[in-house]
Short mmCIF file of C-alpha atoms in Angstrom, two decimals:
data_model
loop_
_atom_site.label_atom_id
_atom_site.label_comp_id
_atom_site.label_asym_id
_atom_site.label_seq_id
_atom_site.Cartn_x
_atom_site.Cartn_y
_atom_site.Cartn_z
CA MET A 1 36.20 -94.92 35.19
CA GLY A 2 33.10 -93.23 33.71
CA GLU A 3 33.19 -89.78 31.96
CA GLU A 4 36.31 -87.82 31.53
CA GLY A 5 36.49 -84.90 33.93
CA PRO A 6 39.19 -82.19 34.50
CA GLN A 7 42.73 -83.38 34.16
CA LEU A 8 44.07 -84.77 37.42
CA ASP A 9 47.28 -83.57 38.94
CA GLU A 10 50.08 -86.31 38.36
CA GLU A 11 50.28 -87.00 42.17
CA VAL A 12 46.63 -87.36 42.77
CA GLN A 13 46.55 -89.58 39.84
CA ARG A 14 49.24 -91.86 41.18
CA VAL A 15 47.39 -92.07 44.74
CA LEU A 16 44.23 -93.17 42.86
CA GLU A 17 45.91 -95.83 40.93
CA ALA A 18 47.77 -96.97 43.93
CA ILE A 19 44.36 -97.35 45.69
CA GLU A 20 42.84 -99.12 42.63
CA SER A 21 45.79 -101.45 42.38
CA LEU A 22 44.90 -102.81 45.82
CA GLY A 23 41.82 -104.44 44.34
CA SER A 24 43.61 -105.84 41.56
CA PRO A 25 42.10 -109.40 40.79
CA GLU A 26 45.85 -110.50 40.08
CA VAL A 27 46.30 -110.50 43.92
CA PRO A 28 44.91 -113.34 45.82
CA ALA A 29 41.62 -112.62 47.42
CA ALA A 30 42.72 -113.01 50.99
CA ALA A 31 45.55 -110.64 50.40
CA ARG A 32 43.17 -108.01 48.65
CA ALA A 33 40.72 -108.36 51.48
CA LYS A 34 43.40 -107.78 54.07
CA ARG A 35 45.03 -104.79 52.30
CA LEU A 36 41.68 -103.06 51.68
CA THR A 37 40.64 -103.62 55.15
CA GLN A 38 43.76 -101.95 56.30
CA LEU A 39 43.12 -98.96 54.03
CA LEU A 40 39.67 -98.61 55.21
CA ASP A 41 40.89 -98.83 58.91
CA GLU A 42 43.18 -95.94 58.18
CA TRP A 43 40.85 -93.98 55.97
CA PRO A 44 39.13 -91.73 58.62
CA ASP A 45 42.28 -90.45 59.98
CA THR A 46 43.75 -90.00 56.67
CA HIS A 47 40.74 -88.14 55.26
CA SER A 48 40.93 -85.75 58.32
CA ARG A 49 44.60 -85.24 57.69
CA VAL A 50 43.92 -84.42 53.93
CA ARG A 51 41.26 -81.98 54.96
CA GLU A 52 43.37 -80.21 57.47
CA MET A 53 46.33 -79.99 54.90
CA ARG A 54 43.78 -78.46 52.42
CA GLN A 55 42.70 -75.97 55.02
CA ASP A 56 46.24 -75.05 55.84
CA ALA A 57 47.14 -74.44 52.23
CA MET A 58 44.06 -72.15 51.74
CA LYS A 59 44.87 -70.17 55.00
CA GLU A 60 48.48 -69.78 53.49
CA LEU A 61 47.01 -68.47 50.44
CA GLN A 62 44.82 -65.97 52.52
CA ASP A 63 47.85 -65.04 54.53
CA ASP A 64 49.79 -64.36 51.37
CA GLY A 65 47.15 -61.65 50.62
CA LEU A 66 44.85 -63.64 48.20
CA SER A 67 41.05 -62.83 48.57
CA LEU A 68 38.64 -65.66 49.03
CA ARG A 69 37.59 -65.03 45.36
CA ALA A 70 41.18 -65.29 44.02
CA ILE A 71 41.63 -68.44 46.15
CA SER A 72 38.41 -69.85 44.71
CA ALA A 73 39.75 -68.85 41.07
CA GLU A 74 43.14 -70.36 41.79
CA THR A 75 41.97 -73.68 43.25
CA GLY A 76 38.74 -74.26 41.36
CA VAL A 77 36.53 -74.50 44.60
CA SER A 78 33.61 -72.14 44.89
CA PHE A 79 33.86 -69.02 46.84
CA GLY A 80 31.52 -70.11 49.49
CA ARG A 81 33.11 -73.47 49.98
CA VAL A 82 36.63 -71.69 50.24
CA ARG A 83 35.16 -69.53 53.03
CA GLU A 84 33.92 -72.69 54.81
CA ILE A 85 37.11 -74.47 54.43
CA ILE A 86 39.19 -71.57 55.89
CA GLN A 87 36.79 -71.39 58.75
CA GLY A 88 37.11 -75.02 59.42
CA ILE A 89 33.47 -75.95 58.49
CA THR A 90 33.30 -79.60 57.51
CA LYS A 91 30.48 -80.83 55.34
CA ARG A 92 29.55 -84.50 55.71
CA PRO A 93 26.72 -86.14 53.85
CA ALA A 94 23.73 -86.43 55.84
CA LYS A 95 23.12 -89.83 57.05
CA LYS A 96 19.63 -91.18 56.77
CA SER A 97 18.49 -93.00 59.89
CA ALA A 98 17.84 -96.56 58.98
CA ALA A 99 16.18 -99.42 60.71
CA LYS A 100 17.23 -102.98 60.17
CA HIS A 101 14.52 -105.45 59.14
CA LYS A 102 15.17 -109.16 58.91
CA THR A 103 13.49 -111.30 56.38
CA PRO A 104 13.64 -115.09 56.33
CA ASP A 105 16.47 -115.16 53.69
CA LYS A 106 18.37 -111.92 54.49
CA GLU A 107 18.80 -108.75 56.60
CA HIS A 108 18.42 -105.54 54.87
CA GLU A 109 18.07 -101.78 55.68
CA VAL A 110 15.28 -99.65 55.11
CA ALA A 111 15.61 -95.94 55.40
CA ALA A 112 13.35 -94.39 58.01
CA ASP A 113 11.33 -92.38 55.30
CA GLU A 114 10.61 -95.44 53.30
CA PRO A 115 7.40 -97.45 53.61
CA GLU A 116 7.96 -100.85 55.23
CA THR A 117 7.09 -103.89 53.00
#
């Protein structure tokens, strides 16, 4: 899957492999689509729970006496981001406002800051 990054924790690797297996071409397309739809339906709540668990773990480290810088060094997360996580600040990618435009053969989205063609 692209360039080699830092070695992933074994549990994290197993979760990623399990997700990847849901899209295996060895599984009939209808079953794949159904499984992936179920995963995507559950994803927002799961994502929120994972964020909360991470926040709780970092708060626990802080309660155990670690400084934000020590938590940063221990977890590999930047000092500023550790502070935000502990404070409950969620960073989400900014959504570009998009307008839908129909063409004779298909519908496509054009970002609001892009010129219309």
